[in-house]
Tab-separated table of C-alpha atoms and ligand atoms in Angstrom:
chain	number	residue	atom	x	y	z
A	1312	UNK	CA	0.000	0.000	0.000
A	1313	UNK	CA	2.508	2.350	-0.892
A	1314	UNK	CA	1.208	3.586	-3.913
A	1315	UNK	CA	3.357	7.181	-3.498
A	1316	UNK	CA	6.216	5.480	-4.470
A	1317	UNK	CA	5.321	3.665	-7.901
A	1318	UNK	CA	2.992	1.590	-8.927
A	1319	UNK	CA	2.391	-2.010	-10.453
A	1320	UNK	CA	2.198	-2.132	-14.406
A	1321	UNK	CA	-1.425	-2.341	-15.680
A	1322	UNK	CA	-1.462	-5.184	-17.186
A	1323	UNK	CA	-2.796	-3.541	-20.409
A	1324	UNK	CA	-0.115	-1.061	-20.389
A	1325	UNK	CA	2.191	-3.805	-20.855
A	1326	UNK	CA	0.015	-5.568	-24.228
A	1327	UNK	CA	0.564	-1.978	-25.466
A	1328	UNK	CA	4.093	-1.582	-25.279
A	1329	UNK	CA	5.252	-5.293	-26.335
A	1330	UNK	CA	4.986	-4.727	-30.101
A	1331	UNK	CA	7.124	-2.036	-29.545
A	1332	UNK	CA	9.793	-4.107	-28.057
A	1333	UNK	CA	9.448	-6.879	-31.279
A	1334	UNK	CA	8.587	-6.599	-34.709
A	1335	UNK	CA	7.786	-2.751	-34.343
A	1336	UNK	CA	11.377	-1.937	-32.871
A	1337	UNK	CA	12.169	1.037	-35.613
A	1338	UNK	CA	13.629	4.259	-34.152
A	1339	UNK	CA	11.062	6.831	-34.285
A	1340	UNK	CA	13.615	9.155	-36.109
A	1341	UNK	CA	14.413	6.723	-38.867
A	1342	UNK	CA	12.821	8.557	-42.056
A	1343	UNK	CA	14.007	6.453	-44.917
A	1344	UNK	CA	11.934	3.313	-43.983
A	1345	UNK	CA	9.116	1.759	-42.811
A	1346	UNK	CA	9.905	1.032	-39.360
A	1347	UNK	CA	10.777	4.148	-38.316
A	1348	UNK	CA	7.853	5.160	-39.886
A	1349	UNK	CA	5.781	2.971	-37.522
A	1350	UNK	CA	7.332	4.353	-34.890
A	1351	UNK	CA	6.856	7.757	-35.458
A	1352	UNK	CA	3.158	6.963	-35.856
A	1353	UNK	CA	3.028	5.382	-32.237
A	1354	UNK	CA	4.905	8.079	-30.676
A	1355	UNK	CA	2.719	10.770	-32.459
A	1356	UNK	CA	-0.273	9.323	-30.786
A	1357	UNK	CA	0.793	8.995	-27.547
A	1358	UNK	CA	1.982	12.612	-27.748
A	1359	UNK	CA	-1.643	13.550	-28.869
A	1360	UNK	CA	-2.780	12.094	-25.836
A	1361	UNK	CA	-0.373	13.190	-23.276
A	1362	UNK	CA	-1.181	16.673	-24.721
A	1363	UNK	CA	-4.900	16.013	-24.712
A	1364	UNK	CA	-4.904	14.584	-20.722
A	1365	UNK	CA	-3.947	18.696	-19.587
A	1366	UNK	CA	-5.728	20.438	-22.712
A	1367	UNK	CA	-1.850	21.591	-24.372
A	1368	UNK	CA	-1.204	20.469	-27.685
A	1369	UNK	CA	0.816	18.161	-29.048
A	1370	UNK	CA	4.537	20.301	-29.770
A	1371	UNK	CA	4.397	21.362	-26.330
A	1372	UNK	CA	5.228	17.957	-24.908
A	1373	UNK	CA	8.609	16.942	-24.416
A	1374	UNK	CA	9.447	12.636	-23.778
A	1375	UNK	CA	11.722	12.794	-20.665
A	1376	UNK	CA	13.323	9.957	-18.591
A	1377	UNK	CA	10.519	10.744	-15.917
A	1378	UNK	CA	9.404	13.618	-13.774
A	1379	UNK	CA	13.350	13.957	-11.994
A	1380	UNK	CA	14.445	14.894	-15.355
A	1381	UNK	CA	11.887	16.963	-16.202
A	1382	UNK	CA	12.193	19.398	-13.273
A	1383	UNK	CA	15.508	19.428	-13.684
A	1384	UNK	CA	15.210	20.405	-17.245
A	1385	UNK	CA	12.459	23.099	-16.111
A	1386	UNK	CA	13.929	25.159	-13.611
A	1387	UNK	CA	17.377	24.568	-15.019
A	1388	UNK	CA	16.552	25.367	-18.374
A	1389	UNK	CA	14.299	28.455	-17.547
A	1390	UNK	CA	16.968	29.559	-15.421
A	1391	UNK	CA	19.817	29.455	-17.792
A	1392	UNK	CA	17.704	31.020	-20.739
A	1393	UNK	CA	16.241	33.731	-18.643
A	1394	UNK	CA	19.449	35.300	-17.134
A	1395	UNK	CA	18.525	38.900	-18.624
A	1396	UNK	CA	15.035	38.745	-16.744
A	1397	UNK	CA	16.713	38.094	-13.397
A	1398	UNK	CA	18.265	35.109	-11.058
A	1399	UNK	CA	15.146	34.542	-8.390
A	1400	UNK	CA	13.428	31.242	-8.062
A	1401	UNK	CA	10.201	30.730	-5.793
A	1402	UNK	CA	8.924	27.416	-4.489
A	1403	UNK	CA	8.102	25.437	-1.410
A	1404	UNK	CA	10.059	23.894	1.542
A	1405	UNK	CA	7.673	20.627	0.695
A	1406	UNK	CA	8.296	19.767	-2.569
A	1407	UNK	CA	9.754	16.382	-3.528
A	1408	UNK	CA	13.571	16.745	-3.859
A	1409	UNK	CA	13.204	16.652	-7.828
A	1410	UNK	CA	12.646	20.365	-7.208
A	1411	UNK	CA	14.679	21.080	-4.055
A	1412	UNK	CA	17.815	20.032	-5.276
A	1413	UNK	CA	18.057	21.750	-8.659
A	1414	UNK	CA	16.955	24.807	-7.052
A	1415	UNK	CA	20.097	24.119	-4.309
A	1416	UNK	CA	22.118	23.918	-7.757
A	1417	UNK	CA	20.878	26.769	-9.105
A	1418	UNK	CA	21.970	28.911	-5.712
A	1419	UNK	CA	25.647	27.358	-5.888
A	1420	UNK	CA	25.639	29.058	-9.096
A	1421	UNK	CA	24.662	32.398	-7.334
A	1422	UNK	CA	20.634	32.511	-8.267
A	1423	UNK	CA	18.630	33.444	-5.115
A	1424	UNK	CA	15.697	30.727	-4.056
A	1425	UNK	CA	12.691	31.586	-2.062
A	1426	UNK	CA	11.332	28.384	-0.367
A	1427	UNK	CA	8.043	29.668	0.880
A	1428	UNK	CA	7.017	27.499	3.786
A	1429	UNK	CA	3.239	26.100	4.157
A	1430	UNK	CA	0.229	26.545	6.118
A	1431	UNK	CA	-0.946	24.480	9.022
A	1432	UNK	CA	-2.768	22.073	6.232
A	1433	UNK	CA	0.359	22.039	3.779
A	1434	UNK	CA	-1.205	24.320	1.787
A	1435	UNK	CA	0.382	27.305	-0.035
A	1436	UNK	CA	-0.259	30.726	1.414
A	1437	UNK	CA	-1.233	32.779	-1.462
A	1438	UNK	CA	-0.385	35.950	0.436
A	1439	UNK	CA	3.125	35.188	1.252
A	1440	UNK	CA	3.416	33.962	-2.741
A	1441	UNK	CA	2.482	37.328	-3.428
A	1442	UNK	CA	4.348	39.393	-1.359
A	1443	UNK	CA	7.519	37.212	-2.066
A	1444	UNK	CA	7.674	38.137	-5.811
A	1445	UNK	CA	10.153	40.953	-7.170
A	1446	UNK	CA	11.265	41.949	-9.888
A	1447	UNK	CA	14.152	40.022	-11.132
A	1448	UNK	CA	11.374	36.493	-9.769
A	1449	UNK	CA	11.383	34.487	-13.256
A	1450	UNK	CA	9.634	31.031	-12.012
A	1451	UNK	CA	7.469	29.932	-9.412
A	1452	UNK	CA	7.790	26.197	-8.938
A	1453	UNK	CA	4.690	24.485	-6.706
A	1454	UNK	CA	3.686	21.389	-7.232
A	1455	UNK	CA	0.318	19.782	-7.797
A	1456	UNK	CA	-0.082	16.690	-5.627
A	1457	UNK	CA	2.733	16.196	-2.857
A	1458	UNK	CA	3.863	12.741	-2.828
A	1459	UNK	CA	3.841	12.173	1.021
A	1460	UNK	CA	1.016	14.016	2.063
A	1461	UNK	CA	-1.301	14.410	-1.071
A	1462	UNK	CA	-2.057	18.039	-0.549
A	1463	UNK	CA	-3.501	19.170	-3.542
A	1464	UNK	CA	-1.698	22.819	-4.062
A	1465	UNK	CA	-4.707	25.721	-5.895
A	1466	UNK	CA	-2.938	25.382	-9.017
A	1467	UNK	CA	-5.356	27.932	-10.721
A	1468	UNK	CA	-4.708	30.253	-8.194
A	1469	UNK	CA	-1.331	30.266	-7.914
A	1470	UNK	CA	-1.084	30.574	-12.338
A	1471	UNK	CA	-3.419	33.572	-11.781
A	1472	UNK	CA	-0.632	35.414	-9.847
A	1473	UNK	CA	1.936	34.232	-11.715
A	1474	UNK	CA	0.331	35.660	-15.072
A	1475	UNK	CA	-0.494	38.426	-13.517
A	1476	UNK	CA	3.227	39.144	-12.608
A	1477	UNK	CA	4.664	38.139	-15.801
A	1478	UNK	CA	6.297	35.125	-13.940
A	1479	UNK	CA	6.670	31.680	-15.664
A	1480	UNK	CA	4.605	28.645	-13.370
A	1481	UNK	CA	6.246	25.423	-12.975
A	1482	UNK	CA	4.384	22.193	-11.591
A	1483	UNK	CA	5.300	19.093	-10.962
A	1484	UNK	CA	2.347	16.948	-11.305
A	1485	UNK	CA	4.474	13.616	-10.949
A	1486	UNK	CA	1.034	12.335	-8.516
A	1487	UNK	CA	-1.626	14.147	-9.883
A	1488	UNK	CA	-1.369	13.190	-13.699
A	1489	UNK	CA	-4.864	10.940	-14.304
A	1490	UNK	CA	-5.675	11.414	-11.040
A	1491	UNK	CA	-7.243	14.759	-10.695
A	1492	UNK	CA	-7.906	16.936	-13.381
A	1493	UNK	CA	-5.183	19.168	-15.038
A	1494	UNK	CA	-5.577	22.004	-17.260
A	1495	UNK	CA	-2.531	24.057	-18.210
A	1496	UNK	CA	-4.841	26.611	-20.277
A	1497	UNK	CA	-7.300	27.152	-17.227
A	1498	UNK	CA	-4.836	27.311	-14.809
A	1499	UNK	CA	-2.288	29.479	-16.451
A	1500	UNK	CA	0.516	26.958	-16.234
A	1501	UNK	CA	3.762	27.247	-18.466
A	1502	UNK	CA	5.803	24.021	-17.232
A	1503	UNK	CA	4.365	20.739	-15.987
A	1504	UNK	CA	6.414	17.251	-15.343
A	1505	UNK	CA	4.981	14.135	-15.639
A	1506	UNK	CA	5.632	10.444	-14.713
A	1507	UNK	CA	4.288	6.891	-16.243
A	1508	UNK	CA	5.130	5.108	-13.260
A	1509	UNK	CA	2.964	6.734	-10.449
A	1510	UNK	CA	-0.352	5.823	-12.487
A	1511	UNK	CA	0.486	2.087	-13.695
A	1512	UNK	CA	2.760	2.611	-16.331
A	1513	UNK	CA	6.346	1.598	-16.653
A	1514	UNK	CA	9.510	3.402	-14.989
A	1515	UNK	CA	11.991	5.237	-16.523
A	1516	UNK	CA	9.743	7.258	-18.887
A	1517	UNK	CA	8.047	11.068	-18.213
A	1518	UNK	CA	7.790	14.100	-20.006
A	1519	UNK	CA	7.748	17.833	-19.573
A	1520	UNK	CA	5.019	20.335	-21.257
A	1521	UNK	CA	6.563	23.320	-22.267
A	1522	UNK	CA	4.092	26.245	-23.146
A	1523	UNK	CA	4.674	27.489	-26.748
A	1524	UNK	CA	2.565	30.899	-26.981
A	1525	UNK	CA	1.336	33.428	-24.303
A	1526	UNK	CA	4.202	33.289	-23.263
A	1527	UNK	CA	6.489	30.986	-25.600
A	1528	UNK	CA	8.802	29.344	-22.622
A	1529	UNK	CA	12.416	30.322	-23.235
A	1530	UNK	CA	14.033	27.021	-22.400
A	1531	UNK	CA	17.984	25.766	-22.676
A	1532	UNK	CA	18.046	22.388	-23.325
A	1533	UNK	CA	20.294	20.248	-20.670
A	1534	UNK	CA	20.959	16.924	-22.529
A	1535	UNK	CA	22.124	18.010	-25.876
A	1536	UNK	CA	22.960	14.926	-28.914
A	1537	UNK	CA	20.717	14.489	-31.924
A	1538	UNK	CA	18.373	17.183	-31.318
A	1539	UNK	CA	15.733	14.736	-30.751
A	1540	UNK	CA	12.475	16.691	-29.112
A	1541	UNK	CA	12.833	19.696	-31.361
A	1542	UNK	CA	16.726	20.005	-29.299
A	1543	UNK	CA	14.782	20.520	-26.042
A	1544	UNK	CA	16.150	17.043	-25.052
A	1545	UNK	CA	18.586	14.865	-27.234
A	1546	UNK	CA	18.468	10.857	-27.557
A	1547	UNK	CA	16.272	8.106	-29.521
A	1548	UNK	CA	12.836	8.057	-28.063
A	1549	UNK	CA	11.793	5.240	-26.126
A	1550	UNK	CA	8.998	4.224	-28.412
A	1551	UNK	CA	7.295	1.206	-25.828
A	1552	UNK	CA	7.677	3.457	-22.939
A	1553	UNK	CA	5.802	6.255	-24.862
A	1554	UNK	CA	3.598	3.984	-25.777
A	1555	UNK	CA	3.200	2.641	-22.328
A	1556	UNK	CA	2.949	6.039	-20.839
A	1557	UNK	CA	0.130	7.034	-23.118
A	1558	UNK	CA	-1.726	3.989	-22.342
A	1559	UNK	CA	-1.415	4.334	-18.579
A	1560	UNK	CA	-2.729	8.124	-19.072
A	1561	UNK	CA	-5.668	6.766	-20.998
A	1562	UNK	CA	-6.610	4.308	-18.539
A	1563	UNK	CA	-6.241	6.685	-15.527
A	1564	UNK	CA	-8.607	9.002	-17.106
A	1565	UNK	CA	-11.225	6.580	-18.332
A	1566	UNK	CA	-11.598	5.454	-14.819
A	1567	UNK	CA	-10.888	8.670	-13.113
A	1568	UNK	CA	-14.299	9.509	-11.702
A	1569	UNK	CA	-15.470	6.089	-10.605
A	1570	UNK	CA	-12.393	5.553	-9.270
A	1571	UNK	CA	-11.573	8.528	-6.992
A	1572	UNK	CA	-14.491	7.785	-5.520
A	1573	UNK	CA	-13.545	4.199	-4.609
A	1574	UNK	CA	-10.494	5.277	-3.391
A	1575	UNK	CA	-11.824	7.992	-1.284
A	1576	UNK	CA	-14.169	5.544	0.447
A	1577	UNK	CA	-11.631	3.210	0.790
A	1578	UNK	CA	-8.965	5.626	2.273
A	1579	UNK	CA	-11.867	7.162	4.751
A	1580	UNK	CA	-12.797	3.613	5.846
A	1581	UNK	CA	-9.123	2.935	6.628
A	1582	UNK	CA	-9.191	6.463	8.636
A	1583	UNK	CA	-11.898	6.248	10.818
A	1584	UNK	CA	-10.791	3.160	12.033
A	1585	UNK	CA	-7.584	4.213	13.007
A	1586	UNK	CA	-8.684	7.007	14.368
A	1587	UNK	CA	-10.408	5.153	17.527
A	1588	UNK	CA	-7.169	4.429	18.161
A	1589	UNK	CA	-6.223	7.757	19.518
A	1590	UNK	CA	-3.329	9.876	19.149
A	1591	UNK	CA	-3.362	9.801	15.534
A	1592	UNK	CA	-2.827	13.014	13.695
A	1593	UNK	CA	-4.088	13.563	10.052
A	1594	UNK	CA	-1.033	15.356	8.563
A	1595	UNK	CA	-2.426	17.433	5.610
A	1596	UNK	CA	-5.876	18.853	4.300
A	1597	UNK	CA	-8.877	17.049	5.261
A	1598	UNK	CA	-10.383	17.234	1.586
A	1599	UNK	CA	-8.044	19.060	-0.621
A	1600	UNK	CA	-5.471	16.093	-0.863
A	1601	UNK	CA	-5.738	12.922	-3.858
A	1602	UNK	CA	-8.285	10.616	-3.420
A	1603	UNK	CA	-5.925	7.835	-1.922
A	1604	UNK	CA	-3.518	8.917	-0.188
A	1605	UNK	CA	-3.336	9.321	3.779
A	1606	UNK	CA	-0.382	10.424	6.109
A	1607	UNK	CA	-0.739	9.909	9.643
A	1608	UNK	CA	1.298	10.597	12.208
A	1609	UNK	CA	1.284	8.302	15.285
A	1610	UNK	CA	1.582	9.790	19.038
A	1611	UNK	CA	3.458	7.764	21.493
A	1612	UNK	CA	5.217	5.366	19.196
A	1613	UNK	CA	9.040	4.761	17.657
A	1614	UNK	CA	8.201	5.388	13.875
A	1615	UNK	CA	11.019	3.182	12.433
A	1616	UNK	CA	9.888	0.608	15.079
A	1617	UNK	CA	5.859	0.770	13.628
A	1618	UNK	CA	7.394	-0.086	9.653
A	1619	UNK	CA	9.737	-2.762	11.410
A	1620	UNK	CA	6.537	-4.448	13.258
A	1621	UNK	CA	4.316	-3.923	9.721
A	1622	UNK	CA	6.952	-5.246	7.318
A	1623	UNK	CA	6.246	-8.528	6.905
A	1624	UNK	CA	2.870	-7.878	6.520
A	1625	UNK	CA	2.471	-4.760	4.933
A	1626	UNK	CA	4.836	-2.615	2.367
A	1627	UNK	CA	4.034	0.937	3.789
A	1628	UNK	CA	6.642	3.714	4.433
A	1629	UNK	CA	7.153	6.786	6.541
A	1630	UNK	CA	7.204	9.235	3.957
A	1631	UNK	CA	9.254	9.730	0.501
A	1632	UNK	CA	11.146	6.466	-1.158
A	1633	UNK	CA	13.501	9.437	-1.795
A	1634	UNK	CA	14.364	9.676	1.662
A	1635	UNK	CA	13.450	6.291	3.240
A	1636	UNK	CA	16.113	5.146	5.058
A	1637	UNK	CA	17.770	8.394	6.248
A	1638	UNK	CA	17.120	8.771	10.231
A	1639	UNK	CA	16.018	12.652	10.048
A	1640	UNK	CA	12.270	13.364	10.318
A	1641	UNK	CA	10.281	13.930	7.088
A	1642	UNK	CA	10.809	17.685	6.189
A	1643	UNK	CA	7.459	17.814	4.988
A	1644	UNK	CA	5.429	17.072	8.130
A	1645	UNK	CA	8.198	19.761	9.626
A	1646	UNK	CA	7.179	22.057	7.232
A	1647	UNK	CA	3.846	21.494	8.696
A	1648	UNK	CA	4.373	22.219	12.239
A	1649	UNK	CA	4.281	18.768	13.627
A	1650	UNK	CA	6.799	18.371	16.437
A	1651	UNK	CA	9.975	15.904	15.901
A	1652	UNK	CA	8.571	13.264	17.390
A	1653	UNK	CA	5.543	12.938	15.475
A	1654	UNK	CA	7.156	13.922	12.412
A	1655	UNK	CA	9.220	11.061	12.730
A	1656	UNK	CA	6.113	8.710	13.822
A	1657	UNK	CA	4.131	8.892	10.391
A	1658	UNK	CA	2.907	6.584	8.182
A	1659	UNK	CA	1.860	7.151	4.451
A	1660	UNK	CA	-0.658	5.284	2.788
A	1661	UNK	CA	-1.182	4.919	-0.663
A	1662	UNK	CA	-4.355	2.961	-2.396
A	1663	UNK	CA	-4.858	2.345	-5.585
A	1664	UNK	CA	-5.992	0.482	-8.497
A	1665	UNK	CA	-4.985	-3.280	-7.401
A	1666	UNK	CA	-6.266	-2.449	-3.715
A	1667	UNK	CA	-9.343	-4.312	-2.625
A	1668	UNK	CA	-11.308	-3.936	-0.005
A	1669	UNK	CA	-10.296	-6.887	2.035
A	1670	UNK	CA	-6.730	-5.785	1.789
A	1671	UNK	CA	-7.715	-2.059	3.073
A	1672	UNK	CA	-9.135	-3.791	6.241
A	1673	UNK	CA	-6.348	-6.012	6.276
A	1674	UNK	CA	-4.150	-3.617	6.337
A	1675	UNK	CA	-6.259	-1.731	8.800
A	1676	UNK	CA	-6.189	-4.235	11.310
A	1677	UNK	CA	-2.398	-4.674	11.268
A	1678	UNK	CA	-1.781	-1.287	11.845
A	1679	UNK	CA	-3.947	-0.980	14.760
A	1680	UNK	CA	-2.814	-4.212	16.116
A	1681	UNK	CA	1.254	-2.778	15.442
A	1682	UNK	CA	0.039	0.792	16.916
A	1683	UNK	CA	-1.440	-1.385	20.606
A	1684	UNK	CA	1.342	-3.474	21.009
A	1685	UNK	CA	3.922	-0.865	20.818
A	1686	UNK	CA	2.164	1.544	23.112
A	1687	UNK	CA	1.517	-1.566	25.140
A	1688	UNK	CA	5.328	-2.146	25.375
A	1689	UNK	CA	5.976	1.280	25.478
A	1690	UNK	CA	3.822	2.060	28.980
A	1691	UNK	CA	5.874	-1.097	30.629
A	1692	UNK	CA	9.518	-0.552	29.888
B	2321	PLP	C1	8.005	10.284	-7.950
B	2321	PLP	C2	8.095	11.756	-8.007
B	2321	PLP	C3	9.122	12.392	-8.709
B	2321	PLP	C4	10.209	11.623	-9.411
B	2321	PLP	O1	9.706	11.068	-10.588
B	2321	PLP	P1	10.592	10.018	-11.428
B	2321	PLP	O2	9.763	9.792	-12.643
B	2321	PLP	O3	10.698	8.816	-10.553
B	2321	PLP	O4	11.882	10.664	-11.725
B	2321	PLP	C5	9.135	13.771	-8.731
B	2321	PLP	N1	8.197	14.481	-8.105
B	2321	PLP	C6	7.198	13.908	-7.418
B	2321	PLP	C7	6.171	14.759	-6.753
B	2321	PLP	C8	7.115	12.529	-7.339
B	2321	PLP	O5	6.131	11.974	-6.651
């Protein structure tokens, strides 16, 4: 149940891309024959309907190695071709480290960062975004689902300031593609990363819209070769990942509303019956968060002790697979207020597609029964 992390292959996802990894193996920039042909034609597709699945069209969208490559090509790439604007960067202290560290970069080559912290709930204050914008501000970087807590950040809100200021809007929507709904046009977005292998498609493939008009995103490319991707990013397209990817975004949508809903119910079954439990802190927005997800923090409990009980049982984490396995408190639920010990007593839940019902309560039960025993233990020793 750690669906935050990555996710199982649908099964039709895989159908999809195994031609590509036979007979139709051309390399989608082969012009002189037939298979590249073919290939071209599958990658042309699923570029229509990445581009369809956030209203862009179908130049804007760039094939990445995933969403880590994609911010980094983002704020890199904004920042290197917009050094006559100005050298500030704004985002937030809890975005995944996909953002965090090229904006680190980006100060150690003497660009100032503003890492606006977060409300109570993990949302943005639109306020502070406001008041932290100058002048020589060319991107604002927030992303749209955070991957330990689920907060869903007002992305239509935040692009409305942003416009209004002139100021390019990155997202990274790494847990939101197919699971909410995304509009760049609505929302006044000019950057967006995506990932296959959040929503049931395979690893190692993402992508990166890149507004073309009003404003047309000045952009230097960071992986330079062939000048595959109209030079925005260089080497042979991965035509059964692409082809994968597109298939997992078509699936996630077709289901979307059905399924949000079952996951909801699900995740607020699983909830309430921890919550008799006592001590347990939602950490996050009540309602503004993705459908599946819940992060918990545990009172009166060792948190590394909790996954070691679980483990056998149940594959949950404490927070980011980024970050799993260093001893420091999440900085997220930090970022939130929560005190070190219950930032370092969470646990993140993440249902999805393959989840049934039985398994929710299974996975209910062992929790609570993990959560007794160790406060059990705890009040004797
Ligand atoms: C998983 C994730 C990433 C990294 O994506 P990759 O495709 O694995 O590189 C970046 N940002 C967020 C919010 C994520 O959840």
């Amino acid at each position: 149940m750690d669906g935050h992390a990555t996710t199982r292959v649908d099964p039709q996802v895989v159908e999809a891309m195994l031609p590509y990894l036979s007979d139709r193996f051309g390399n989608p920039s082969s012009q002189s024959h037939g298979y590249g042909w073919e290939a071209a034609a599958a990658v042309k597709q699923a570029r229509q309907i990445l581009a369809d699945a956030i209203a862009a069209s179908s130049e804007e969208i760039v094939f990445t190695s995933g969403a880590t490559e994609a911010n980094n090509l983002a704020i890199k790439g904004v920042a290197e071709a917009n050094l006559q604007r100005g050298r500030h960067l704004i985002t937030l202290q809890t975005e995944h480290r996909a953002v965090l560290e090229p904006c680190q970069y980006l100060e150690r080559l003497g660009f100032e960062v503003t890492y606006l912290p977060v409300q109570g709930d993990g949302l943005i204050d639109l306020q502070q975004l406001q008041a932290s914008l100058r002048p020589d501000t060319i991107l604002v970087s927030v992303m749209a689902a955070n991957s330990e807590i689920g907060v869903l950040q007002p992305l239509a809100e935040i692009g409305a300031i942003c416009h209004a200021h002139q100021v390019l809007f990155h997202t990274d929507a790494a847990q939101a593609i197919a699971k909410i709904p995304l509009d760049v046009q609505t929302s006044n977005i000019d950057l967006m990363s995506l990932t296959a292998h959040k929503v049931y498609g395979p690893k190692g493939i993402g992508a990166l819209y890149i507004r073309r008009k009003n404003p047309r995103v000045q952009l230097a490319p960071q992986i330079h070769g062939g000048e595959q991707e109209r030079g925005f990013r260089s080497g042979t397209l991965a035509t059964h990942q692409i082809v994968g990817f597109a298939k997992a975004i078509e699936l996630g949508l077709a289901e979307q509303p059905q399924e949000s809903e079952r996951l909801r119910q699900l995740r607020d079954r699983l909830y309430s019956r921890l919550q008799t439990l006592e001590g347990i802190y939602l950490n996050g927005h009540p309602t503004q968060r993705l459908p599946g997800s819940l992060n918990i923090s545990v009172e009166g409990v060792d948190g590394a002790a909790l996954l070691l009980t679980l483990r056998s049982q149940v594959a949950l984490s404490s927070g980011s697979a980024c970050a799993s396995g260093r001893a420091e408190p999440s900085p997220v639920l930090i970022a939130l207020g929560r005190d070190k010990a219950l930032a370092s007593a969470s646990l993140r839940f993440g249902i999805g597609r393959f989840n049934t019902l039985d398994e929710v309560d299974f996975v209910t039960e062992q929790v609570a029964m993990s959560i007794q025993s160790l406060r059990r233990n705890h009040t004797k020793a």
